Short mmCIF file of C-alpha atoms in Angstrom, two decimals:
data_model
loop_
_atom_site.label_atom_id
_atom_site.label_comp_id
_atom_site.label_asym_id
_atom_site.label_seq_id
_atom_site.Cartn_x
_atom_site.Cartn_y
_atom_site.Cartn_z
CA MET T 1 55.55 25.27 -1.21
CA LYS T 2 54.71 21.60 -0.87
CA ASN T 3 52.13 22.36 1.77
CA SER T 4 50.31 24.84 -0.37
CA SER T 5 50.01 22.35 -3.22
CA ASP T 6 48.68 19.75 -0.77
CA TYR T 7 46.14 22.28 0.35
CA GLN T 8 45.13 22.97 -3.23
CA LEU T 9 44.50 19.28 -3.81
CA PHE T 10 42.45 19.14 -0.65
CA SER T 11 40.28 22.10 -1.60
CA ALA T 12 39.80 20.62 -5.06
CA TYR T 13 38.59 17.44 -3.36
CA GLN T 14 36.22 19.42 -1.15
CA LYS T 15 34.90 21.26 -4.16
CA GLN T 16 34.30 17.99 -5.95
CA LEU T 17 32.29 16.70 -2.97
CA LYS T 18 30.17 19.83 -3.00
CA THR T 19 29.50 19.62 -6.73
CA GLU T 20 28.47 16.00 -6.41
CA LYS T 21 26.07 16.90 -3.61
CA LYS T 22 24.57 19.65 -5.75
CA ILE T 23 24.08 17.35 -8.74
CA VAL T 24 22.28 14.79 -6.57
CA LEU T 25 20.03 17.48 -5.12
CA ILE T 26 19.16 18.86 -8.54
CA TRP T 27 18.21 15.42 -9.78
CA GLN T 28 16.09 14.80 -6.72
CA CYS T 29 14.17 18.03 -7.31
CA LEU T 30 13.81 17.30 -11.02
CA LEU T 31 12.33 13.87 -10.30
CA LEU T 32 9.82 15.33 -7.86
CA ILE T 33 8.75 18.16 -10.12
CA GLY T 34 8.78 15.90 -13.18
CA PHE T 35 6.57 13.32 -11.51
CA PHE T 36 3.95 15.78 -10.36
CA SER T 37 3.98 17.77 -13.61
CA LEU T 38 3.55 14.64 -15.67
CA TRP T 39 0.72 13.52 -13.41
CA GLU T 40 -1.01 16.89 -13.65
CA LEU T 41 -0.52 17.05 -17.39
CA SER T 42 -1.74 13.53 -18.13
CA SER T 43 -4.78 14.12 -15.95
CA ARG T 44 -5.68 17.37 -17.67
CA LEU T 45 -5.17 15.92 -21.14
CA TYR T 46 -7.16 12.80 -20.20
CA TRP T 47 -4.26 10.44 -20.84
CA ILE T 48 -5.31 8.90 -17.54
CA ASP T 49 -8.79 8.94 -16.08
CA PRO T 50 -8.92 11.95 -13.71
CA LEU T 51 -11.76 10.30 -11.81
CA LEU T 52 -9.51 7.38 -10.87
CA PHE T 53 -6.11 9.02 -10.62
CA SER T 54 -7.10 12.57 -9.69
CA SER T 55 -4.41 15.21 -10.14
CA PRO T 56 -1.93 17.04 -7.91
CA SER T 57 -3.83 20.33 -8.14
CA ARG T 58 -7.09 18.71 -7.05
CA ILE T 59 -5.37 16.91 -4.21
CA ILE T 60 -3.73 20.07 -2.94
CA ASN T 61 -7.00 21.98 -3.18
CA LEU T 62 -8.77 19.27 -1.23
CA VAL T 63 -6.09 19.17 1.46
CA LEU T 64 -6.16 22.97 1.87
CA GLU T 65 -9.94 23.04 1.96
CA ARG T 66 -10.16 20.20 4.47
CA PHE T 67 -7.57 21.78 6.70
CA ALA T 68 -9.37 25.13 6.47
CA ASN T 69 -12.67 23.71 7.62
CA GLY T 70 -10.95 21.52 10.19
CA THR T 71 -12.19 18.13 9.01
CA MET T 72 -8.67 16.89 8.28
CA TRP T 73 -7.09 17.70 11.60
CA THR T 74 -9.01 15.18 13.70
CA HIS T 75 -8.18 12.35 11.32
CA LEU T 76 -4.56 13.37 11.17
CA GLN T 77 -4.23 13.69 14.91
CA ILE T 78 -5.89 10.40 15.71
CA THR T 79 -3.69 8.51 13.26
CA MET T 80 -0.51 10.13 14.58
CA PHE T 81 -1.57 9.47 18.16
CA GLU T 82 -2.22 5.80 17.40
CA THR T 83 0.99 5.37 15.46
CA ILE T 84 3.22 7.00 18.06
CA LEU T 85 1.64 5.08 20.91
CA GLY T 86 1.71 1.81 18.98
CA PHE T 87 5.36 2.40 18.15
CA ILE T 88 6.34 3.18 21.74
CA ILE T 89 4.36 0.33 23.28
CA GLY T 90 5.57 -2.16 20.69
CA THR T 91 9.21 -1.19 21.11
CA LEU T 92 9.13 -1.11 24.91
CA LEU T 93 7.28 -4.40 25.27
CA GLY T 94 9.63 -5.98 22.76
CA ILE T 95 12.66 -4.88 24.76
CA VAL T 96 11.09 -5.96 28.07
CA LEU T 97 10.36 -9.37 26.62
CA ALA T 98 13.94 -9.61 25.36
CA ILE T 99 15.21 -8.78 28.85
CA MET T 100 13.03 -11.52 30.31
CA LEU T 101 14.37 -14.03 27.79
CA TRP T 102 17.92 -12.99 28.63
CA ALA T 103 17.30 -13.22 32.36
CA SER T 104 16.19 -16.83 32.22
CA GLU T 105 17.71 -19.30 29.81
CA ARG T 106 14.92 -21.72 30.65
CA PHE T 107 12.20 -19.20 29.88
CA SER T 108 13.93 -18.52 26.59
CA ASN T 109 13.99 -22.22 25.72
CA ILE T 110 10.33 -22.61 26.66
CA MET T 111 9.29 -19.59 24.60
CA ASP T 112 11.37 -20.49 21.55
CA PRO T 113 8.73 -22.31 19.44
CA TYR T 114 6.04 -19.77 20.33
CA LEU T 115 8.26 -16.89 19.32
CA VAL T 116 8.95 -18.57 16.00
CA ILE T 117 5.22 -18.99 15.34
CA MET T 118 4.34 -15.49 16.48
CA ASN T 119 7.09 -14.04 14.35
CA ALA T 120 6.00 -15.96 11.26
CA MET T 121 2.34 -15.02 11.82
CA PRO T 122 1.18 -12.03 9.73
CA LYS T 123 0.13 -9.84 12.66
CA VAL T 124 -2.45 -7.79 10.77
CA ALA T 125 -4.46 -10.98 10.37
CA LEU T 126 -5.14 -10.73 14.10
CA GLY T 127 -7.06 -7.49 13.47
CA PRO T 128 -10.61 -8.91 13.74
CA ILE T 129 -9.71 -10.61 17.02
CA PHE T 130 -8.43 -7.36 18.49
CA ILE T 131 -11.58 -5.57 17.45
CA VAL T 132 -13.74 -8.22 19.09
CA ALA T 133 -11.61 -8.27 22.23
CA LEU T 134 -10.78 -4.59 22.65
CA GLY T 135 -13.73 -2.97 20.93
CA PRO T 136 -13.91 -1.19 17.58
CA GLY T 137 -11.95 1.88 18.65
CA TYR T 138 -8.52 3.35 18.88
CA ILE T 139 -7.39 0.81 21.51
CA SER T 140 -7.62 -2.01 18.97
CA ILE T 141 -5.77 0.09 16.44
CA ILE T 142 -2.99 0.94 18.87
CA ALA T 143 -2.76 -2.74 19.77
CA MET T 144 -2.27 -3.53 16.09
CA GLY T 145 0.35 -0.83 15.75
CA ALA T 146 2.17 -2.36 18.72
CA ILE T 147 1.83 -6.10 18.09
CA ILE T 148 3.31 -5.79 14.65
CA SER T 149 6.68 -4.74 16.06
CA ILE T 150 6.87 -6.54 19.42
CA ILE T 151 8.12 -9.96 18.36
CA ILE T 152 10.63 -8.78 15.80
CA THR T 153 12.02 -6.29 18.34
CA THR T 154 12.27 -9.08 20.92
CA LEU T 155 14.13 -11.38 18.56
CA VAL T 156 16.55 -8.74 17.31
CA VAL T 157 17.30 -7.28 20.74
CA TYR T 158 17.59 -10.68 22.41
CA SER T 159 20.09 -11.84 19.85
CA ALA T 160 22.02 -8.59 20.38
CA PHE T 161 22.08 -9.28 24.13
CA ARG T 162 23.53 -12.70 23.46
CA GLU T 163 26.17 -11.53 21.05
CA ILE T 164 27.87 -9.26 23.56
CA ASP T 165 31.48 -10.33 24.01
CA PRO T 166 31.36 -12.54 27.14
CA ASN T 167 34.64 -11.03 28.30
CA TYR T 168 32.88 -7.78 29.23
CA ARG T 169 30.81 -9.83 31.64
CA LYS T 170 33.92 -11.63 32.81
CA VAL T 171 35.47 -8.29 33.78
CA LEU T 172 32.40 -7.44 35.84
CA LEU T 173 32.07 -10.91 37.33
CA SER T 174 35.68 -10.76 38.43
CA PHE T 175 34.67 -7.80 40.60
CA GLY T 176 31.83 -9.90 41.99
CA ALA T 177 29.02 -8.33 39.95
CA THR T 178 25.54 -9.78 40.12
CA LYS T 179 23.63 -10.86 37.03
CA TRP T 180 21.60 -7.64 37.12
CA GLN T 181 24.76 -5.53 37.42
CA CYS T 182 26.20 -7.32 34.40
CA PHE T 183 23.06 -6.54 32.48
CA HIS T 184 22.89 -2.92 33.38
CA LYS T 185 26.63 -2.18 33.11
CA ALA T 186 27.57 -4.22 30.06
CA VAL T 187 24.82 -6.02 28.19
CA PHE T 188 22.30 -3.19 27.96
CA PRO T 189 24.65 -0.34 27.00
CA ALA T 190 26.53 -2.56 24.57
CA SER T 191 23.28 -3.46 22.77
CA LEU T 192 22.01 0.09 22.68
CA PRO T 193 22.99 0.67 19.02
CA VAL T 194 20.96 -2.38 17.99
CA MET T 195 17.97 -1.27 20.04
CA ILE T 196 18.13 2.16 18.47
CA SER T 197 18.28 0.72 14.99
CA THR T 198 15.11 -1.27 15.69
CA LEU T 199 13.37 2.04 16.40
CA LYS T 200 13.63 3.03 12.75
CA VAL T 201 12.19 -0.27 11.59
CA ASN T 202 9.42 -0.17 14.17
CA VAL T 203 8.18 3.27 13.25
CA GLY T 204 7.50 2.01 9.74
CA LEU T 205 5.87 -1.19 11.01
CA SER T 206 3.58 0.73 13.35
CA TRP T 207 2.25 2.68 10.39
CA VAL T 208 1.30 -0.57 8.70
CA GLY T 209 -0.51 -1.82 11.81
CA VAL T 210 -2.35 1.43 12.38
CA ILE T 211 -3.49 1.95 8.78
CA VAL T 212 -4.74 -1.63 8.51
CA GLY T 213 -6.43 -1.19 11.89
CA GLU T 214 -8.18 1.92 10.65
CA PHE T 215 -9.25 0.10 7.49
CA LEU T 216 -10.94 -2.48 9.68
CA VAL T 217 -12.41 -0.25 12.38
CA SER T 218 -13.43 2.38 9.82
CA LYS T 219 -14.33 5.18 12.17
CA GLN T 220 -11.72 7.88 11.82
CA GLY T 221 -8.11 8.45 10.86
CA LEU T 222 -6.24 8.60 7.58
CA GLY T 223 -6.71 4.87 7.02
CA TYR T 224 -10.44 5.39 7.37
CA LEU T 225 -10.34 8.25 4.86
CA ILE T 226 -8.65 5.98 2.34
CA VAL T 227 -11.30 3.30 2.72
CA TYR T 228 -14.08 5.86 2.73
CA GLY T 229 -12.74 7.62 -0.36
CA PHE T 230 -12.46 4.26 -2.09
CA GLN T 231 -16.07 3.35 -1.26
CA VAL T 232 -17.56 6.65 -2.45
CA PHE T 233 -15.21 6.70 -5.42
CA ASP T 234 -13.48 9.91 -4.30
CA PHE T 235 -9.94 9.12 -5.31
CA THR T 236 -8.81 12.65 -4.68
CA LEU T 237 -9.47 11.95 -1.01
CA VAL T 238 -7.58 8.64 -1.21
CA MET T 239 -4.58 10.30 -2.82
CA ALA T 240 -4.67 13.22 -0.39
CA SER T 241 -4.62 10.80 2.56
CA LEU T 242 -1.74 8.89 1.00
CA LEU T 243 0.18 12.10 0.48
CA LEU T 244 -0.30 13.11 4.11
CA ILE T 245 0.72 9.65 5.34
CA ALA T 246 3.86 9.80 3.20
CA ILE T 247 4.80 13.20 4.59
CA ILE T 248 4.14 12.41 8.26
CA ALA T 249 5.75 8.99 8.08
CA ALA T 250 8.86 10.56 6.59
CA VAL T 251 8.91 13.26 9.27
CA MET T 252 8.58 10.64 12.01
CA TYR T 253 11.35 8.59 10.48
CA LYS T 254 13.61 11.64 10.44
CA LEU T 255 12.74 12.44 14.06
CA VAL T 256 13.59 8.90 15.12
CA GLU T 257 16.84 9.26 13.19
CA GLN T 258 17.63 12.42 15.16
CA LEU T 259 16.75 10.61 18.38
CA GLU T 260 19.12 7.86 17.33
CA LYS T 261 21.96 10.32 16.85
CA TRP T 262 21.21 11.96 20.16
CA LEU T 263 21.07 8.66 22.03
CA ILE T 264 24.33 7.48 20.56
CA ARG T 265 26.01 10.69 21.62
CA HIS T 266 24.57 10.50 25.14
CA ARG T 267 24.84 6.80 25.80
CA ILE T 268 22.86 6.02 28.92
CA ASP T 269 25.83 6.17 31.21
CA SER T 270 25.53 4.21 34.36
CA MET J 1 51.97 -20.34 55.42
CA SER J 2 50.76 -20.10 51.89
CA LEU J 3 48.34 -17.48 50.70
CA LEU J 4 46.69 -19.63 48.10
CA THR J 5 46.41 -23.40 47.90
CA LEU J 6 44.88 -25.44 45.12
CA SER J 7 44.24 -28.93 46.27
CA ASN J 8 43.53 -31.70 43.82
CA ILE J 9 41.43 -29.62 41.46
CA ALA J 10 39.69 -31.35 38.57
CA HIS J 11 37.28 -29.82 36.14
CA LEU J 12 35.01 -31.20 33.45
CA TYR J 13 33.40 -29.30 30.61
CA PHE J 14 30.13 -30.68 29.34
CA SER J 15 28.61 -30.21 25.95
CA LYS J 16 25.56 -31.78 24.37
CA ASN J 17 27.23 -34.89 22.99
CA THR J 18 30.45 -35.15 24.88
CA TYR J 19 32.47 -34.05 27.85
CA THR J 20 36.09 -33.12 28.20
CA LYS J 21 38.33 -33.25 31.19
CA ALA J 22 39.95 -29.83 31.22
CA LEU J 23 41.90 -30.22 34.44
CA ASP J 24 43.01 -33.10 36.60
CA GLN J 25 44.99 -33.36 39.82
CA ILE J 26 46.00 -29.74 39.97
CA SER J 27 47.66 -28.98 43.28
CA PHE J 28 50.03 -26.14 44.06
CA GLN J 29 50.64 -23.48 46.62
CA VAL J 30 51.43 -19.82 46.25
CA LYS J 31 53.13 -17.78 48.95
CA LYS J 32 52.37 -14.14 49.57
CA GLY J 33 54.31 -11.90 47.20
CA GLU J 34 55.22 -14.76 44.91
CA PHE J 35 54.94 -14.57 41.13
CA ILE J 36 53.89 -17.83 39.50
CA SER J 37 53.55 -18.58 35.80
CA LEU J 38 51.38 -21.25 34.28
CA LEU J 39 52.99 -22.22 31.00
CA GLY J 40 51.73 -24.65 28.45
CA PRO J 41 50.19 -25.26 25.05
CA SER J 42 46.78 -23.83 24.27
CA GLY J 43 43.96 -26.00 25.52
CA CYS J 44 45.80 -27.20 28.60
CA GLY J 45 43.33 -25.50 30.92
CA LYS J 46 45.56 -22.64 32.10
CA SER J 47 42.80 -20.08 31.87
CA THR J 48 40.35 -22.43 33.54
CA ILE J 49 42.63 -22.53 36.57
CA LEU J 50 42.51 -18.72 36.78
CA SER J 51 38.73 -18.71 36.48
CA ILE J 52 38.52 -21.26 39.28
CA ILE J 53 40.80 -19.23 41.52
CA ALA J 54 38.75 -16.11 40.78
CA GLY J 55 35.60 -17.96 41.74
CA LEU J 56 34.09 -17.51 38.27
CA ILE J 57 33.75 -21.27 37.84
CA GLN J 58 33.30 -23.90 40.51
CA PRO J 59 35.69 -26.82 40.02
CA THR J 60 34.07 -30.21 39.52
CA SER J 61 36.15 -31.48 42.42
CA GLY J 62 38.94 -30.22 44.63
CA GLU J 63 39.34 -27.15 46.75
CA VAL J 64 40.74 -23.65 46.58
CA LEU J 65 42.08 -22.42 49.91
CA VAL J 66 42.87 -18.80 50.59
CA ASN J 67 44.79 -18.22 53.82
CA GLU J 68 44.18 -21.88 54.64
CA ALA J 69 40.44 -21.39 54.59
CA SER J 70 38.24 -22.99 52.00
CA THR J 71 36.48 -20.59 49.69
CA ASN J 72 33.86 -20.69 47.02
CA THR J 73 34.16 -17.10 45.97
CA SER J 74 37.54 -15.54 46.36
CA ASN J 75 36.37 -12.64 44.24
CA GLN J 76 37.18 -9.97 46.78
CA LEU J 77 40.79 -11.09 47.00
CA THR J 78 41.55 -11.54 43.35
CA GLY J 79 41.91 -9.15 40.45
CA TYR J 80 41.55 -10.48 36.92
CA MET J 81 43.33 -9.12 33.88
CA LEU J 82 42.29 -10.43 30.50
CA GLN J 83 44.09 -10.99 27.23
CA GLN J 84 42.66 -7.77 25.88
CA ASP J 85 41.85 -4.71 27.90
CA TYR J 86 38.05 -4.97 27.58
CA LEU J 87 37.65 -1.37 28.59
CA PHE J 88 34.01 -0.42 28.05
CA PRO J 89 33.99 1.80 24.96
CA TRP J 90 31.07 3.92 26.18
CA LYS J 91 32.76 4.87 29.43
CA THR J 92 35.65 7.23 29.97
CA VAL J 93 38.93 5.80 31.20
CA LEU J 94 38.19 7.02 34.72
CA ASP J 95 34.70 5.52 34.75
CA ASN J 96 36.14 2.27 33.48
CA ILE J 97 38.63 2.23 36.31
CA LEU J 98 35.96 2.97 38.89
CA LEU J 99 33.88 0.03 37.69
CA GLY J 100 35.20 -2.32 40.36
CA PRO J 101 34.67 0.06 43.30
CA GLN J 102 31.24 0.90 41.88
CA ILE J 103 30.17 -2.73 41.77
CA ARG J 104 31.46 -3.28 45.27
CA LYS J 105 29.77 -0.07 46.38
CA GLN J 106 33.03 1.52 47.51
CA GLN J 107 33.01 4.43 45.14
CA ASN J 108 33.94 7.74 46.74
CA ALA J 109 36.13 10.78 46.28
CA SER J 110 39.27 9.12 47.60
CA MET J 111 38.82 6.34 45.02
CA ARG J 112 38.88 8.95 42.28
CA GLU J 113 42.03 10.39 43.70
CA ARG J 114 43.55 6.94 43.93
CA ALA J 115 42.56 6.25 40.33
CA ASN J 116 44.30 9.39 39.13
CA GLN J 117 47.36 8.58 41.19
CA LEU J 118 47.57 5.04 39.80
CA LEU J 119 47.10 6.34 36.26
CA GLU J 120 50.03 8.61 36.80
CA GLU J 121 52.11 5.74 38.15
CA VAL J 122 51.53 3.66 35.02
CA GLY J 123 52.47 6.66 32.90
CA LEU J 124 49.01 7.73 31.83
CA PRO J 125 48.44 11.19 33.23
CA ASN J 126 45.71 13.28 31.59
CA VAL J 127 43.74 10.44 30.03
CA ALA J 128 41.11 10.04 32.76
CA ASP J 129 38.41 11.83 30.79
CA LEU J 130 39.21 10.33 27.41
CA TYR J 131 37.34 7.42 25.87
CA PRO J 132 39.26 4.17 25.35
CA HIS J 133 39.16 4.34 21.55
CA SER J 134 41.51 7.31 21.59
CA LEU J 135 44.23 5.31 23.38
CA SER J 136 46.78 2.91 21.87
CA GLY J 137 46.76 -0.80 22.69
CA GLY J 138 49.51 -0.46 25.26
CA MET J 139 47.87 2.51 26.93
CA ARG J 140 44.58 0.67 27.12
CA GLN J 141 46.17 -2.36 28.72
CA ARG J 142 47.84 -0.06 31.26
CA ALA J 143 44.46 1.47 32.05
CA ALA J 144 43.10 -2.06 32.46
CA LEU J 145 45.94 -2.74 34.92
CA VAL J 146 44.83 0.26 36.95
CA ARG J 147 41.24 -0.98 36.84
CA THR J 148 42.44 -4.27 38.29
CA LEU J 149 44.71 -2.72 40.92
CA ILE J 150 42.26 -0.18 42.30
CA THR J 151 40.20 -2.77 44.12
CA GLU J 152 43.36 -3.70 46.05
CA PRO J 153 43.37 -7.38 45.14
CA GLU J 154 45.65 -9.65 47.15
CA ILE J 155 46.24 -11.91 44.16
CA LEU J 156 46.46 -10.76 40.55
CA LEU J 157 45.36 -13.21 37.91
CA LEU J 158 46.96 -12.32 34.59
CA ASP J 159 45.45 -14.18 31.66
CA GLU J 160 47.95 -13.61 28.84
CA PRO J 161 47.61 -9.87 29.30
CA PHE J 162 50.46 -9.04 26.92
CA SER J 163 49.66 -11.40 24.08
CA ALA J 164 47.64 -8.95 22.01
CA LEU J 165 50.35 -6.29 22.05
CA ASP J 166 53.23 -5.66 19.70
CA TYR J 167 56.59 -6.92 20.89
CA GLN J 168 58.10 -3.63 22.00
CA THR J 169 54.99 -2.60 23.93
CA LYS J 170 54.84 -6.04 25.46
CA LEU J 171 58.39 -5.82 26.82
CA LYS J 172 57.74 -2.39 28.28
CA LEU J 173 54.51 -3.50 29.89
CA GLU J 174 56.15 -6.57 31.39
CA ASP J 175 58.59 -4.27 33.14
CA LEU J 176 55.84 -1.96 34.28
CA VAL J 177 53.60 -4.71 35.66
CA PHE J 178 56.57 -6.33 37.35
CA LYS J 179 57.53 -3.07 39.06
CA MET J 180 53.97 -2.26 40.09
CA LEU J 181 53.47 -5.68 41.61
CA ARG J 182 56.75 -5.41 43.52
CA THR J 183 55.87 -1.92 44.76
CA TYR J 184 52.54 -3.04 46.13
CA HIS J 185 53.73 -6.48 47.30
CA LYS J 186 51.13 -8.28 45.24
CA THR J 187 50.95 -11.96 44.57
CA ALA J 188 50.44 -12.87 40.93
CA ILE J 189 49.63 -15.80 38.74
CA LEU J 190 50.39 -15.33 35.06
CA VAL J 191 49.03 -17.53 32.34
CA THR J 192 51.17 -17.50 29.21
CA HIS J 193 52.47 -19.58 26.35
CA ASP J 194 55.54 -17.40 26.03
CA ILE J 195 58.52 -19.09 27.70
CA GLY J 196 60.56 -15.89 27.79
CA GLU J 197 57.78 -13.97 29.47
CA ALA J 198 57.37 -16.67 32.09
CA ILE J 199 61.08 -16.75 32.93
CA SER J 200 61.57 -13.02 32.97
CA MET J 201 58.65 -12.27 35.25
CA SER J 202 58.18 -15.15 37.65
CA ASP J 203 59.66 -16.87 40.67
CA ARG J 204 58.29 -20.24 39.76
CA ILE J 205 57.03 -21.70 36.49
CA ILE J 206 54.45 -24.44 36.38
CA VAL J 207 54.64 -26.25 33.06
CA MET J 208 51.42 -27.94 32.08
CA ARG J 209 50.46 -30.65 29.68
CA ALA J 210 47.16 -30.94 27.84
CA ASN J 211 44.36 -33.55 27.62
CA PRO J 212 43.62 -33.42 30.47
CA GLY J 213 45.42 -30.39 31.82
CA THR J 214 47.81 -31.57 34.46
CA ILE J 215 51.00 -30.24 35.97
CA ALA J 216 53.99 -31.64 34.09
CA LYS J 217 56.84 -30.03 35.95
CA ILE J 218 57.58 -27.09 38.19
CA PHE J 219 60.70 -25.00 37.55
CA ASP J 220 62.22 -22.63 40.07
CA VAL J 221 63.63 -19.51 38.49
CA PRO J 222 67.26 -19.02 39.64
CA ILE J 223 67.55 -16.59 42.51
CA GLU J 224 69.96 -14.34 40.55
CA ILE J 225 67.32 -13.32 38.04
CA ARG J 226 64.19 -13.40 40.16
CA ASN J 227 64.47 -9.85 41.36
CA GLU J 228 65.82 -8.43 38.15
CA ILE J 229 63.41 -6.51 35.95
CA PRO J 230 62.14 -8.61 33.01
CA PHE J 231 64.00 -6.75 30.30
CA LEU J 232 67.36 -7.37 31.98
CA VAL J 233 66.51 -10.97 32.77
CA ARG J 234 66.21 -11.68 29.08
CA ARG J 235 69.92 -10.83 28.67
CA HIS J 236 71.12 -12.95 31.56
CA GLN J 237 72.89 -16.23 30.81
CA LYS J 238 70.75 -18.10 33.35
CA TYR J 239 67.78 -17.07 31.27
CA ASP J 240 69.04 -19.03 28.30
CA LEU J 241 69.78 -22.09 30.40
CA LEU J 242 66.29 -22.16 31.88
CA PHE J 243 64.77 -21.41 28.50
CA ASP J 244 66.41 -24.53 27.04
CA LYS J 245 65.26 -26.69 29.91
CA ILE J 246 61.67 -25.55 29.59
CA TRP J 247 61.84 -25.81 25.81
CA ASN J 248 62.94 -29.44 26.10
CA GLU J 249 60.26 -30.18 28.66
CA LEU J 250 57.55 -28.75 26.40
CA ASN J 251 58.88 -30.71 23.42
CA GLN J 252 58.81 -33.92 25.41
CA GLN J 253 55.22 -33.24 26.38
CA GLU J 254 54.37 -32.74 22.76
CA ALA J 255 56.15 -35.92 21.73
CA LYS J 256 54.28 -37.90 24.37
CA SER J 257 50.91 -36.72 23.26
CA ALA J 258 51.70 -36.95 19.54
CA PRO J 259 51.13 -40.70 18.82
CA GLU J 260 47.45 -40.56 19.73
#
């Protein structure tokens, strides 16, 4: 008898959770629909200048049209390619640099002031230099997508390496482990959660680097479309590019989140 | 012939603005199969002695002799057990246990078998494939004991391995460790601040004083209780006598260092 009443309480609790989830979802949908409807409405009724702020229907028409005639794909692909590569290179180099700092205390001390300066430096300001050095093409843009996340990754991962409980190393050292064995058995796997959490930050940062890079290089990509649309006063194009960026960036973020879950489940076991 | 000799060990710790003498004039010998306790207040350098014996730190001066031969790294002969288990949370219990053999490149099928056998001996059958977080504190420390034993160390260095456990678990583990060490004829050095633990487990107790860490007095545990298992020792009348003696010694040490 007692058990069944416990169970009733439990199912009531479960039901409450479900209702709450539903309410949140409904509100989320309402906000989305409300925002776009209001935008469409105000544009049609000339509450806002449709030339400047466009309207959802125009944007969607433009996107469909551009996809149909294929002029959107190239821009989309190039931007995604640059962002993904910038993200991967930035993250990997950042981790490699962190490993180097960890490996040599002296190197870390020598690098300290430079890391502080490079971290404080707004990386996108280096854009013109990249373009001069690497040419006005996708290499410069990838470099910008990467540089923006390298130093912050290095600092975060390096501090994670150092915060590992020294007793894990002591266990390994007591078996006669080398420094490299300590790194690969204890320090690296123990800092994996931190490294994975930097992935999520870096994917966002790479977008910033790439879009600014495309602004500057102005050849192709979604960043280029934004600048181009701005120059020819085609704000429908600007908004359409923004919409696509928002969607792809969100998808990438979700993918990285899935990767994070997967990595945590399958910790690199060595 | 003694298995382990510490001869006139001194150790300094340096920091940016100051230095501290952690150990001074530490000399003692340990015979094969003997169980020694290092007892003293915190900060008297007990753990430093273990680290020096394990070869994790080089003493500022003095020598560690194993089998009468000087050594810088006695790693292969010693097994270290820490205050907490420090099982790696991302490895299964079995993989944790095989860490030592893996580092020494001795991992093979017979090691696995040995690991399972030892797990059974410490009363942990069927946990090999579990992750440490699903075990209780006492179980984890027992797994850590297996991790230490599997590399067949001559000398076990026990750095307050029971201090993070609840009292009941602690008493049970004392008995278990004691029995395991007797079964495998291991030599052990236990660092503790628990007088009762020192008396119930060891053959000899080295009482230390702090600032700098030196040996204050060495107590021999009466022969009647040496071979008794720790739980029964605690009920023996000789236990109380020795407890009082050590208690007084520690109080005197404290009184001496107090006026400063």
